[in-house]
Structures are given as C-alpha cells and as structure tokens.
Short mmCIF file of C-alpha atoms (C1' of nucleotides) in Angstrom, two decimals:
data_model
loop_
_atom_site.label_atom_id
_atom_site.label_comp_id
_atom_site.label_asym_id
_atom_site.label_seq_id
_atom_site.Cartn_x
_atom_site.Cartn_y
_atom_site.Cartn_z
CA MET A 1 -0.11 0.15 -0.16
CA THR A 2 1.35 3.37 -0.97
CA ALA A 3 1.68 6.16 1.81
CA ALA A 4 -1.18 8.47 1.46
CA MET A 5 -0.38 12.11 1.54
CA GLU A 6 -1.24 13.98 4.81
CA GLY A 7 -4.81 15.41 4.68
CA SER A 8 -5.74 13.85 1.52
CA ALA A 9 -7.93 10.68 0.76
CA PRO A 10 -5.72 7.61 0.80
CA ARG A 11 -5.02 6.12 -3.01
CA ARG A 12 -6.71 2.86 -3.03
CA THR A 13 -6.80 0.01 -5.44
CA ARG A 14 -9.87 -1.67 -6.74
CA ILE A 15 -9.76 -4.60 -4.48
CA GLN A 16 -9.35 -2.46 -1.59
CA GLN A 17 -12.20 -0.44 -2.34
CA GLU A 18 -14.53 -3.37 -3.15
CA LYS A 19 -13.35 -5.18 0.33
CA ARG A 20 -13.80 -2.13 2.09
CA GLU A 21 -17.12 -1.60 1.18
CA LEU A 22 -17.76 -5.37 2.00
CA ILE A 23 -16.43 -5.11 5.21
CA LEU A 24 -18.57 -1.91 6.01
CA GLU A 25 -21.77 -3.90 5.14
CA ALA A 26 -20.99 -6.60 7.19
CA ALA A 27 -19.94 -4.39 9.99
CA LEU A 28 -23.20 -2.21 9.89
CA GLU A 29 -25.42 -5.62 10.13
CA VAL A 30 -23.18 -6.99 13.24
CA PHE A 31 -22.68 -3.35 14.80
CA SER A 32 -26.32 -2.68 14.54
CA THR A 33 -27.52 -5.80 15.97
CA ASN A 34 -24.88 -6.08 18.89
CA GLY A 35 -23.58 -2.87 19.74
CA PHE A 36 -19.71 -1.85 19.29
CA ARG A 37 -18.68 -3.81 22.47
CA GLY A 38 -20.93 -6.63 21.93
CA SER A 39 -19.48 -7.03 18.43
CA THR A 40 -16.45 -8.74 17.57
CA ILE A 41 -13.86 -8.52 14.91
CA ASP A 42 -14.42 -12.46 13.98
CA GLN A 43 -18.35 -11.89 13.59
CA ILE A 44 -17.77 -9.13 11.26
CA ALA A 45 -15.08 -10.84 9.19
CA GLU A 46 -17.21 -14.04 8.88
CA ALA A 47 -20.24 -11.65 7.74
CA ALA A 48 -17.79 -10.20 5.46
CA GLY A 49 -16.70 -13.74 4.06
CA MET A 50 -13.02 -13.50 5.14
CA SER A 51 -10.42 -14.14 7.71
CA LYS A 52 -9.76 -12.08 10.70
CA PRO A 53 -6.23 -10.71 9.79
CA ASN A 54 -7.54 -10.03 6.31
CA LEU A 55 -9.89 -7.81 7.75
CA LEU A 56 -7.43 -6.18 9.74
CA TYR A 57 -5.16 -5.71 6.58
CA TYR A 58 -8.26 -3.19 5.64
CA PHE A 59 -9.12 -1.42 8.87
CA ARG A 60 -6.20 -1.78 11.13
CA ARG A 61 -8.40 -1.53 14.46
CA LYS A 62 -12.34 -1.98 15.41
CA GLU A 63 -12.62 1.38 16.31
CA ASP A 64 -11.68 2.40 12.48
CA ILE A 65 -14.64 0.55 11.06
CA HIS A 66 -16.80 1.91 13.31
CA GLU A 67 -15.76 5.52 12.72
CA THR A 68 -15.90 5.27 9.02
CA LEU A 69 -19.25 3.94 9.54
CA MET A 70 -20.43 6.61 11.54
CA GLN A 71 -18.94 9.42 9.37
CA ARG A 72 -20.91 8.06 6.37
CA LEU A 73 -24.18 7.35 8.26
CA LEU A 74 -24.51 11.10 9.56
CA ASP A 75 -24.57 12.58 6.09
CA THR A 76 -27.35 10.29 4.72
CA TRP A 77 -28.93 10.41 8.24
CA LEU A 78 -29.48 14.21 8.40
CA ALA A 79 -30.22 14.75 4.68
CA PRO A 80 -33.93 14.78 5.18
CA LEU A 81 -33.68 17.55 7.52
CA ARG A 82 -31.22 19.32 5.17
CA GLU A 83 -33.94 19.53 2.63
CA LEU A 84 -36.59 20.88 4.76
CA ASP A 85 -36.71 24.36 3.21
CA ASP A 86 -38.64 27.74 3.32
CA ILE A 87 -39.70 27.54 -0.07
CA GLY A 88 -42.98 25.45 -0.20
CA ASP A 89 -46.09 25.49 1.98
CA PRO A 90 -45.12 24.72 5.70
CA LEU A 91 -47.60 22.37 6.65
CA THR A 92 -46.65 20.42 3.14
CA GLU A 93 -43.19 20.87 3.97
CA LEU A 94 -43.24 19.54 7.65
CA ARG A 95 -45.46 16.51 6.22
CA SER A 96 -42.97 15.43 3.72
CA TYR A 97 -40.17 15.70 6.30
CA ILE A 98 -42.14 13.25 8.27
CA ARG A 99 -42.77 10.91 5.74
CA ARG A 100 -39.08 10.84 4.42
CA LYS A 101 -37.82 10.23 7.87
CA LEU A 102 -40.32 7.48 8.44
CA GLU A 103 -39.40 5.97 4.93
CA MET A 104 -35.77 5.92 6.08
CA ALA A 105 -37.00 4.07 9.31
CA ARG A 106 -38.18 1.61 6.86
CA ASP A 107 -35.32 1.36 4.77
CA PHE A 108 -32.38 1.92 6.47
CA PRO A 109 -33.29 0.35 10.19
CA ARG A 110 -29.68 -1.00 10.63
CA GLU A 111 -28.34 2.59 10.31
CA SER A 112 -31.16 4.09 12.66
CA ARG A 113 -30.09 1.22 15.10
CA LEU A 114 -26.49 1.75 15.01
CA PHE A 115 -26.82 5.74 15.60
CA ALA A 116 -29.22 4.77 18.65
CA ASN A 117 -27.04 2.50 20.06
CA GLU A 118 -24.21 5.05 20.01
CA ILE A 119 -26.48 7.91 21.47
CA LEU A 120 -27.85 5.49 24.07
CA GLN A 121 -24.40 4.84 25.50
CA GLY A 122 -23.62 8.52 25.69
CA ALA A 123 -22.18 9.12 22.22
CA PRO A 124 -18.78 8.71 23.56
CA ARG A 125 -17.29 8.76 19.77
CA ILE A 126 -19.70 11.36 18.40
CA LYS A 127 -20.47 14.16 20.84
CA PRO A 128 -18.40 16.76 19.43
CA MET A 129 -20.33 16.42 16.26
CA LEU A 130 -23.59 16.52 17.84
CA GLU A 131 -22.75 19.62 19.67
CA GLY A 132 -21.15 21.28 16.50
CA GLU A 133 -22.72 20.32 13.06
CA LEU A 134 -26.03 18.67 14.44
CA LYS A 135 -26.54 21.79 16.78
CA THR A 136 -25.99 24.32 14.12
CA LEU A 137 -28.30 22.46 11.89
CA VAL A 138 -31.17 22.09 14.07
CA ASP A 139 -30.77 25.78 15.22
CA GLU A 140 -30.86 26.90 11.42
CA LYS A 141 -34.06 24.75 10.90
CA ALA A 142 -35.57 25.86 14.08
CA ALA A 143 -35.24 29.46 12.88
CA VAL A 144 -37.07 28.47 9.78
CA ILE A 145 -40.01 26.95 11.66
CA LYS A 146 -40.09 29.93 14.06
CA GLY A 147 -40.69 32.35 10.74
CA TRP A 148 -43.67 29.93 9.71
CA MET A 149 -45.07 30.39 13.22
CA ARG A 150 -44.63 34.37 13.16
CA ALA A 151 -46.41 34.43 9.75
CA GLY A 152 -49.23 32.47 10.99
CA LYS A 153 -48.48 29.50 8.71
CA ILE A 154 -48.34 26.73 11.64
CA ALA A 155 -49.23 26.94 15.42
CA ARG A 156 -46.56 28.28 17.66
CA THR A 157 -44.75 25.50 19.67
CA ASP A 158 -40.87 24.87 20.56
CA PRO A 159 -39.37 24.07 17.33
CA TRP A 160 -36.57 22.18 18.79
CA HIS A 161 -38.89 20.04 20.60
CA LEU A 162 -41.13 19.46 17.50
CA ILE A 163 -37.94 18.22 15.74
CA PHE A 164 -37.23 15.78 18.33
CA SER A 165 -40.81 14.48 18.49
CA ILE A 166 -40.59 14.02 14.70
CA TRP A 167 -37.46 12.14 15.27
CA ALA A 168 -38.62 10.03 18.15
CA THR A 169 -41.91 8.90 16.73
CA THR A 170 -40.44 7.71 13.00
CA GLN A 171 -37.03 6.24 14.58
CA HIS A 172 -39.59 4.12 17.09
CA TYR A 173 -40.33 1.96 14.22
CA ALA A 174 -36.66 1.13 13.25
CA ASP A 175 -35.19 1.22 16.80
CA PHE A 176 -38.06 -0.63 18.42
CA ASP A 177 -39.19 -2.46 15.69
CA VAL A 178 -39.17 -5.98 17.69
CA GLN A 179 -41.41 -4.33 20.29
CA VAL A 180 -43.78 -2.86 17.48
CA ARG A 181 -43.86 -5.97 15.92
CA ALA A 182 -44.83 -8.14 19.00
CA VAL A 183 -47.41 -5.65 20.18
CA LEU A 184 -49.21 -5.54 16.73
CA GLY A 185 -49.28 -9.20 16.48
CA ALA A 186 -49.01 -11.32 13.15
CA ASP A 187 -51.73 -9.92 11.41
CA ARG A 188 -51.40 -6.22 11.63
CA GLY A 189 -47.48 -6.50 12.47
CA GLY A 190 -46.43 -6.99 8.57
CA ASP A 191 -45.45 -4.74 5.94
CA GLY A 192 -48.66 -2.48 6.29
CA ARG A 193 -47.41 -1.17 9.42
CA PHE A 194 -45.42 1.60 7.90
CA GLU A 195 -48.45 3.06 5.88
CA ASP A 196 -50.65 2.64 9.07
CA ALA A 197 -48.02 4.50 10.93
CA ALA A 198 -47.67 7.04 7.94
CA ARG A 199 -51.37 7.85 8.41
CA PHE A 200 -51.40 8.20 12.04
CA LEU A 201 -48.28 10.27 12.37
CA GLU A 202 -49.91 12.71 9.62
CA GLN A 203 -52.91 12.86 11.67
CA LEU A 204 -51.33 13.61 14.71
CA PHE A 205 -49.07 16.08 13.69
CA LEU A 206 -51.48 17.97 11.78
CA ASP A 207 -54.45 17.86 13.92
CA GLY A 208 -53.59 16.28 17.21
CA LEU A 209 -56.43 14.05 19.42
CA LYS A 210 -59.19 16.57 19.75
CA PRO A 211 -62.31 15.60 18.38
CA LYS A 212 -63.57 17.74 15.36
CA GLY A 213 -66.46 20.07 16.18
CA MET B 1 -27.97 -21.20 52.19
CA THR B 2 -30.81 -23.41 52.75
CA ALA B 3 -32.43 -25.03 49.57
CA ALA B 4 -35.37 -23.60 48.11
CA MET B 5 -38.75 -24.98 47.69
CA GLU B 6 -39.72 -25.65 44.03
CA GLY B 7 -41.58 -23.30 42.63
CA SER B 8 -41.60 -20.76 45.56
CA ALA B 9 -39.51 -17.78 46.38
CA PRO B 10 -36.21 -18.89 47.76
CA ARG B 11 -36.10 -18.19 51.63
CA ARG B 12 -33.27 -15.49 52.13
CA THR B 13 -31.55 -13.98 55.00
CA ARG B 14 -31.50 -10.21 55.97
CA ILE B 15 -27.85 -9.66 54.77
CA GLN B 16 -28.68 -11.65 51.21
CA GLN B 17 -31.57 -9.27 50.73
CA GLU B 18 -29.77 -6.26 51.56
CA LYS B 19 -26.68 -7.41 49.22
CA ARG B 20 -28.85 -8.11 46.53
CA GLU B 21 -30.46 -4.83 46.31
CA LEU B 22 -27.25 -3.47 46.41
CA ILE B 23 -26.09 -5.40 43.45
CA LEU B 24 -29.11 -4.58 41.48
CA GLU B 25 -28.80 -0.88 42.08
CA ALA B 26 -24.94 -1.05 40.92
CA ALA B 27 -26.20 -3.32 37.83
CA LEU B 28 -28.80 -1.02 36.89
CA GLU B 29 -26.22 1.82 36.79
CA VAL B 30 -23.61 -0.13 34.86
CA PHE B 31 -25.90 -2.15 32.71
CA SER B 32 -27.70 0.96 31.17
CA THR B 33 -24.79 2.88 30.31
CA ASN B 34 -22.60 -0.01 28.78
CA GLY B 35 -25.17 -2.50 27.85
CA PHE B 36 -25.13 -5.99 29.01
CA ARG B 37 -22.08 -7.31 26.81
CA GLY B 38 -20.14 -4.20 27.54
CA SER B 39 -20.33 -4.82 31.22
CA THR B 40 -18.21 -6.67 33.32
CA ILE B 41 -18.89 -8.31 36.56
CA ASP B 42 -15.94 -6.43 37.83
CA GLN B 43 -17.59 -3.57 37.02
CA ILE B 44 -20.69 -4.21 38.98
CA ALA B 45 -19.14 -5.32 42.03
CA GLU B 46 -16.99 -2.39 42.23
CA ALA B 47 -19.99 -0.29 41.75
CA ALA B 48 -21.72 -2.45 44.63
CA GLY B 49 -18.47 -2.18 46.80
CA MET B 50 -17.67 -5.78 46.73
CA SER B 51 -15.39 -8.43 45.40
CA LYS B 52 -16.49 -10.47 42.27
CA PRO B 53 -16.38 -13.88 43.89
CA ASN B 54 -18.42 -12.23 46.58
CA LEU B 55 -21.10 -10.75 43.90
CA LEU B 56 -21.28 -14.10 42.11
CA TYR B 57 -22.14 -15.76 45.74
CA TYR B 58 -25.50 -13.53 45.57
CA PHE B 59 -25.95 -14.06 41.57
CA ARG B 60 -24.36 -17.18 39.92
CA ARG B 61 -24.25 -15.76 36.51
CA LYS B 62 -23.98 -12.71 34.92
CA GLU B 63 -27.30 -13.18 33.27
CA ASP B 64 -29.05 -13.59 36.31
CA ILE B 65 -28.57 -10.02 37.37
CA HIS B 66 -29.77 -8.81 34.15
CA GLU B 67 -33.22 -11.28 34.15
CA THR B 68 -34.09 -10.16 37.86
CA LEU B 69 -33.36 -6.55 36.76
CA MET B 70 -35.68 -7.05 33.84
CA GLN B 71 -38.38 -8.54 35.35
CA ARG B 72 -38.55 -6.03 37.89
CA LEU B 73 -38.40 -3.24 35.59
CA LEU B 74 -41.04 -4.22 33.59
CA ASP B 75 -43.72 -3.97 36.44
CA THR B 76 -42.91 -0.24 37.28
CA TRP B 77 -42.59 0.47 33.68
CA LEU B 78 -46.05 -0.43 32.80
CA ALA B 79 -47.72 0.73 35.64
CA PRO B 80 -48.47 4.20 33.83
CA LEU B 81 -50.32 2.27 31.11
CA ARG B 82 -52.18 0.01 33.41
CA GLU B 83 -53.84 2.99 35.22
CA LEU B 84 -55.11 4.27 31.84
CA ASP B 85 -58.77 3.91 33.23
CA ASP B 86 -62.03 4.31 31.43
CA ILE B 87 -63.23 6.51 34.30
CA GLY B 88 -62.17 10.19 33.71
CA ASP B 89 -62.68 12.32 30.74
CA PRO B 90 -60.57 11.00 27.85
CA LEU B 91 -58.84 13.67 26.80
CA THR B 92 -57.53 14.59 30.39
CA GLU B 93 -56.81 10.60 30.99
CA LEU B 94 -54.54 10.86 27.81
CA ARG B 95 -52.72 13.94 29.08
CA SER B 96 -51.98 12.72 32.36
CA TYR B 97 -50.79 9.26 30.83
CA ILE B 98 -48.22 11.50 28.99
CA ARG B 99 -47.29 13.41 31.81
CA ARG B 100 -46.63 10.50 34.03
CA LYS B 101 -44.61 8.96 30.97
CA LEU B 102 -42.40 11.94 30.85
CA GLU B 103 -41.90 12.01 34.46
CA MET B 104 -40.70 8.36 34.33
CA ALA B 105 -38.22 9.50 31.47
CA ARG B 106 -37.03 12.06 34.02
CA ASP B 107 -36.75 10.08 37.08
CA PHE B 108 -35.69 6.96 35.62
CA PRO B 109 -33.56 7.21 32.65
CA ARG B 110 -31.63 4.43 33.66
CA GLU B 111 -34.52 2.02 33.58
CA SER B 112 -35.73 3.48 30.30
CA ARG B 113 -32.24 2.91 28.71
CA LEU B 114 -31.95 -0.52 30.21
CA PHE B 115 -34.91 -1.53 28.43
CA ALA B 116 -33.94 0.38 25.11
CA ASN B 117 -30.83 -1.59 24.95
CA GLU B 118 -32.88 -4.68 25.17
CA ILE B 119 -35.48 -4.01 22.39
CA LEU B 120 -32.50 -2.31 20.18
CA GLN B 121 -30.88 -5.61 20.18
CA GLY B 122 -33.73 -7.64 19.42
CA ALA B 123 -34.98 -8.60 22.91
CA PRO B 124 -33.38 -11.61 22.78
CA ARG B 125 -34.33 -12.16 26.57
CA ILE B 126 -37.74 -10.56 27.12
CA LYS B 127 -39.68 -11.17 23.61
CA PRO B 128 -41.95 -13.93 24.96
CA MET B 129 -43.03 -11.19 27.62
CA LEU B 130 -43.78 -8.44 24.76
CA GLU B 131 -45.63 -10.89 22.51
CA GLY B 132 -47.70 -12.20 25.68
CA GLU B 133 -47.92 -9.75 28.64
CA LEU B 134 -47.17 -6.45 26.86
CA LYS B 135 -49.35 -7.03 23.70
CA THR B 136 -52.28 -8.16 26.15
CA LEU B 137 -52.00 -4.83 28.00
CA VAL B 138 -51.69 -3.00 24.82
CA ASP B 139 -54.73 -4.59 23.41
CA GLU B 140 -56.76 -3.94 26.49
CA LYS B 141 -55.89 -0.31 26.49
CA ALA B 142 -56.54 0.09 22.89
CA ALA B 143 -59.95 -1.15 23.22
CA VAL B 144 -60.84 1.39 25.72
CA ILE B 145 -59.26 4.00 23.33
CA LYS B 146 -61.38 2.72 20.73
CA GLY B 147 -64.30 3.60 22.94
CA TRP B 148 -63.47 6.80 23.34
CA MET B 149 -63.23 7.22 19.66
CA ARG B 150 -66.92 5.78 19.27
CA ALA B 151 -68.22 7.87 21.63
CA GLY B 152 -66.63 10.93 19.79
CA LYS B 153 -64.75 11.89 22.67
CA ILE B 154 -61.32 12.05 20.81
CA ALA B 155 -60.29 12.22 17.47
CA ARG B 156 -60.48 8.70 15.27
CA THR B 157 -56.90 7.18 14.92
CA ASP B 158 -55.14 4.35 15.38
CA PRO B 159 -55.10 3.48 18.94
CA TRP B 160 -51.83 1.25 18.90
CA HIS B 161 -49.90 3.72 17.11
CA LEU B 162 -51.13 6.34 19.23
CA ILE B 163 -49.58 4.40 22.29
CA PHE B 164 -46.28 4.02 19.99
CA SER B 165 -46.09 7.71 19.56
CA ILE B 166 -46.90 8.29 23.50
CA TRP B 167 -43.68 5.93 24.21
CA ALA B 168 -41.63 7.20 21.70
CA THR B 169 -41.83 10.94 22.62
CA THR B 170 -41.43 10.54 26.12
CA GLN B 171 -38.46 7.89 26.30
CA HIS B 172 -36.80 9.85 23.69
CA TYR B 173 -35.65 12.45 26.70
CA ALA B 174 -34.31 9.56 28.52
CA ASP B 175 -32.61 7.34 25.61
CA PHE B 176 -31.35 10.04 23.65
CA ASP B 177 -30.54 12.65 26.44
CA VAL B 178 -27.34 13.33 25.30
CA GLN B 179 -28.36 14.31 21.97
CA VAL B 180 -31.31 16.38 23.40
CA ARG B 181 -28.87 18.39 25.49
CA ALA B 182 -26.21 18.73 22.77
CA VAL B 183 -28.75 20.17 20.56
CA LEU B 184 -30.62 22.55 23.07
CA GLY B 185 -27.07 23.71 24.27
CA ALA B 186 -26.17 24.97 27.66
CA ASP B 187 -28.99 27.49 28.15
CA ARG B 188 -31.96 25.41 27.13
CA GLY B 189 -30.50 21.97 28.05
CA GLY B 190 -30.69 22.47 31.95
CA ASP B 191 -33.25 21.24 34.09
CA GLY B 192 -36.26 23.22 32.74
CA ARG B 193 -36.06 20.81 29.23
CA PHE B 194 -38.55 18.44 30.94
CA GLU B 195 -41.21 21.21 31.30
CA ASP B 196 -40.82 22.73 28.04
CA ALA B 197 -40.86 19.02 26.50
CA ALA B 198 -44.34 18.67 28.63
CA ARG B 199 -45.65 21.84 27.32
CA PHE B 200 -44.73 20.85 23.87
CA LEU B 201 -45.97 17.49 23.95
CA GLU B 202 -49.53 18.23 25.53
CA GLN B 203 -50.03 21.02 22.45
CA LEU B 204 -48.84 18.22 19.92
CA PHE B 205 -51.08 15.45 21.17
CA LEU B 206 -54.11 17.72 21.71
CA ASP B 207 -54.18 20.34 18.97
CA GLY B 208 -51.34 19.25 16.63
CA LEU B 209 -49.63 21.83 14.30
CA LYS B 210 -52.56 23.48 12.29
CA PRO B 211 -52.86 27.08 13.12
CA LYS B 212 -56.01 28.05 14.91
CA GLY B 213 -58.35 29.65 12.85
"C1'" DC C 1 -17.67 -22.61 74.16
"C1'" DT C 2 -18.36 -24.94 69.91
"C1'" DA C 3 -20.36 -26.61 66.16
"C1'" DA C 4 -23.13 -25.23 62.10
"C1'" DC C 5 -23.94 -22.29 58.83
"C1'" DG C 6 -23.61 -17.77 56.29
"C1'" DT C 7 -20.44 -14.78 54.26
"C1'" DT C 8 -16.10 -12.92 52.05
"C1'" DT C 9 -11.62 -13.36 49.83
"C1'" DG C 10 -7.20 -14.59 46.87
"C1'" DT C 11 -6.22 -17.96 43.44
"C1'" DC C 12 -6.77 -20.03 39.31
"C1'" DC C 13 -8.56 -21.60 34.75
"C1'" DA C 14 -10.27 -21.88 30.28
"C1'" DA C 15 -12.13 -19.35 26.62
"C1'" DC C 16 -12.45 -15.22 24.12
"C1'" DC C 17 -10.74 -11.07 21.83
"C1'" DG C 18 -7.99 -7.36 19.70
"C1'" DG C 19 -4.30 -6.99 17.53
"C1'" DT C 20 0.83 -8.64 15.30
"C1'" DC C 21 4.11 -10.97 12.07
"C1'" DA C 22 6.14 -13.12 9.18
"C1'" DA C 23 5.57 -16.10 5.49
"C1'" DA C 24 2.86 -17.69 1.72
"C1'" DA C 25 -0.35 -16.88 -2.14
"C1'" DA C 26 -2.03 -13.80 -5.89
"C1'" DT C 27 -1.76 -10.16 -8.57
"C1'" DT C 28 0.14 -6.48 -11.29
"C1'" DT C 29 3.91 -4.15 -13.57
"C1'" DG C 30 7.81 -3.94 -16.95
"C1'" DC D 1 8.61 -14.20 -18.31
"C1'" DA D 2 10.29 -12.01 -13.49
"C1'" DA D 3 10.40 -8.72 -10.09
"C1'" DA D 4 7.79 -5.69 -7.67
"C1'" DT D 5 3.61 -5.17 -5.08
"C1'" DT D 6 -0.43 -6.36 -2.87
"C1'" DT D 7 -3.71 -9.75 -0.62
"C1'" DT D 8 -4.06 -14.02 2.26
"C1'" DT D 9 -3.46 -16.80 6.10
"C1'" DG D 10 -2.03 -19.70 9.98
"C1'" DA D 11 0.35 -18.90 14.00
"C1'" DC D 12 0.70 -16.86 17.95
"C1'" DC D 13 0.35 -13.26 22.21
"C1'" DG D 14 -0.93 -10.47 26.19
"C1'" DG D 15 -5.11 -8.94 28.30
"C1'" DT D 16 -9.27 -9.40 29.50
"C1'" DT D 17 -13.53 -11.84 31.45
"C1'" DG D 18 -17.02 -15.01 33.21
"C1'" DG D 19 -16.87 -18.27 36.46
"C1'" DA D 20 -15.13 -22.10 39.97
"C1'" DC D 21 -13.17 -23.49 44.30
"C1'" DA D 22 -11.54 -23.65 48.73
"C1'" DA D 23 -9.84 -21.85 52.57
"C1'" DA D 24 -10.60 -18.47 55.75
"C1'" DC D 25 -13.40 -15.35 58.10
"C1'" DG D 26 -18.05 -14.05 60.65
"C1'" DT D 27 -22.15 -15.03 62.93
"C1'" DT D 28 -25.63 -17.43 65.39
"C1'" DA D 29 -27.70 -21.02 67.79
"C1'" DG D 30 -27.66 -24.75 71.39
#
DNA sequence: CTAACGTTTGTCCAACCGGTCAAAAATTTG
DNA sequence: CAAATTTTTGACCGGTTGGACAAACGTTAG
C-alpha cells in the first residue's frame, strides 16, 4: 500500500475499495444488532466472508470500522432535515419531512439502530459532532420553523421539541421494531405497519387528538 | 444457604436481601450505560463495593442479574399504562398518561435505557413477554381508546400507533438525553427541558400543528 | 464454648478477543 | 517471463472476562 499524503484521501486499489465496502456492509449488520462492544472482529470478518487478519489488513483497528461507518451514516441520516426548506407551504413541508424520515426508518433500520446504540451509550465517539454540526443544523431549521409560526402558517410551539418529536416517532419504528411487531401481532405487524404509521403520524402532527367540532 | 422449595421464592437472610438490592442498583447503573455485553462483573462488583467472587455468591451468573433487573423493571415500567382507565375524561386521561410517562423518563432514565438497550438488540431475553403480557395489556388499552373514539370524545385514529407515539416521544428524553442536551445547548438544555417538553407534547397531542383559525 | 451455617476473599482457569507478524499466495507491472 | 507489489492466511500473544473453588472469616444457635 502506497503511503497517503497528509490530509488527502488515501489512494486505493480496486480490490481495496471493494473489500472495504464489503467489510462496512458486514460491520453495519453486526454493530447494529450487537452494539460496538458486543460485536467481535471475528463476527464481522465471517459476515464479510474473510479471515480476521485479512479484515485487519483493510481496517487496522475495530474502532476504525465503526468510525468510518459513523461518518458516512451521518450525512445520509441528516439529509432529510437539510432538505427542509423555506420555499414550499409549511404544513406540506413538515408533512413530507415526516414522511421521508419514516421511509428512512423503513429502508435503513440498521443505520437507525447503529445511531441509537451510539447515543444510548452516551455518544462517546460523536458527542463533538452533536454539539457542533448537528446543533448548528437544528438551530438553523428551528429558525425557519419559527418564521412559519410568526407568519401564522403553523401553530406556535417549541421548534426544537417539535424536531425531537419527529425524530422520536419515526425512528421508533426502526429502533423498537421488535416491540412494534410483537404488540401489533402477526396480522397487523406485517408490511402494512409503516403505512398505518404514516397515516397516524400525519393526523397526529396536523390535527392532534381533539375531536372535530 | 438453605435449599429453596421448587416453585416458591427462595428463603433469604437479611444480609442476602440487602446485598442483592445493592448489586441490582449497581448493575442498573452499569448495564444501562454500557449494555449487557459491554458491562463486566468486575465493574458491577466495584460499583456495589464488593469483590467479584462475593458478587457471584449472590448471583451465580451475570445473566441472572440482568434477568432479575428486567423482571422488576417491567412492572414499574408499565404501571402508567395500567393506570390508564375508562373512568375519567378521555383527553384528561391521555394527558396525564403522557405526563406520567415523561416524569418516568425524567426520574428513571437508567431504567428506560436498560429497556431500550434490550429492545434495540432484538429483545433476546424478553421477546416472549412482549408478545404475551405486553401485547395483552396494549390490546386492552387500545380497546378502551377505541371506545372513546366511538363516543366522539377524541379524534379517530389508530390506538396502537397512538400508544407507540406516546412511548417514543417521552422515552426519547431519557434514551437520547445526550443528543437532546447537545442540541438544546447549555442554556436551554438544563433542568427546564422536561417542562418545555411537557408543554410541547401536550399541545402536539391535543391540537397538532395546524394554526388556529 | 463450639458446632453449624453464612459470608468473603485470593487464587486460579479456560475461553475469548483485539491485534501482530512473518511467510505464502495472488496479482500487477515492466 | 520475472520482479515488485498487494492480498491472504495460520500461528501466535498479551490482556480481559466469566466463572469455579477451597480456604478463611464471621455469625448465630444450642
């Protein structure tokens, strides 16, 4: 392996790129179900179809895999919030944000669980990013929402807690999937549960629970 | 130690009861922050102020501690839902359920995280209970809520997903506490965040986001 | 007092785990 | 082809972890 220049991405062969992808995919599976400390390099190596020393040739330390995974994750994970924009109708904008977040919980549950695992244990590896990048982004979007409130387009509430509640309700369907399935039972716990959730959440966020009248 | 009779609770000395409590308290602290596999018996023993072999005298296996903790947890954890009753005014009843759940997230965050950890990893040790006891309880309360809807006391929605959304939004403040604090920042992330959350959730669940008009 | 029982500890072990290393195998390059 | 380079593997290592065990210590009842 040729030495990489400081600060630039290391040059990699075709095989290195492919194998690294293979490892990251396997690691996502393993980390998201067992947590960082609960996962072993052997498990990841086996899931990736290679030997442990071979894996360690591509990632020198277990932490490096986790770190790489985390960095990639965060971009895609925050994309829906980044898209929340001031251009459209506020209620429509919020509704589609909720829908996108719910789709991510449906399509990328492992990513959601990986993230949840990290936060649950105190976010030891990404706390700086939460206080920096994430806070900045949320503050920015909270300002947008506040504008909507001042313009009378949506009801006045706390924009930060509004964002929290959207995160919580949507990610719940990925992170607590086992519980959701168990409670809904065999008949209602199937593929339709996400559409039911979408309908429910839309109604909740728009109208709340008070009866019409 | 005298042998316990089959099926009945083992007879225990005063010291055994006290030490077992001490261990469970320490284990709750350790398990909830490191997860099951991420926690060592040594850590728990040290937190409980005793040696590892001594701890193993009271609980023969690490799993036994976790299991005992889990069993106790579930009773207190589901208590608020059990209290949800048909007697009062529906909206008031739901509002106080949300408030109670939020208070539990504030006062028992470790219990919440322990539970979240277990579910996140596929609930390997409590799945039967989810499909049995928990499902029964939720189905029962969903029926109560459905009654309220039929009577026109609250808006018609899916009672199961309503319960999920209450769980998600309230437990979020315990499970994702680090993130909540990070995003709110030093000034708003203090003790007042639970009151802000309570106000926000009340408004969300009652009125939703549509502006009054 | 003393025998029986309950509690605590030091020592030890086998399994596991993250990571190293040198050498073999495969691939690329000239 | 042959040399250089990259990839793969088996063997190994030191540290940790869950748990066993017997001996020491403390307590209590007769």
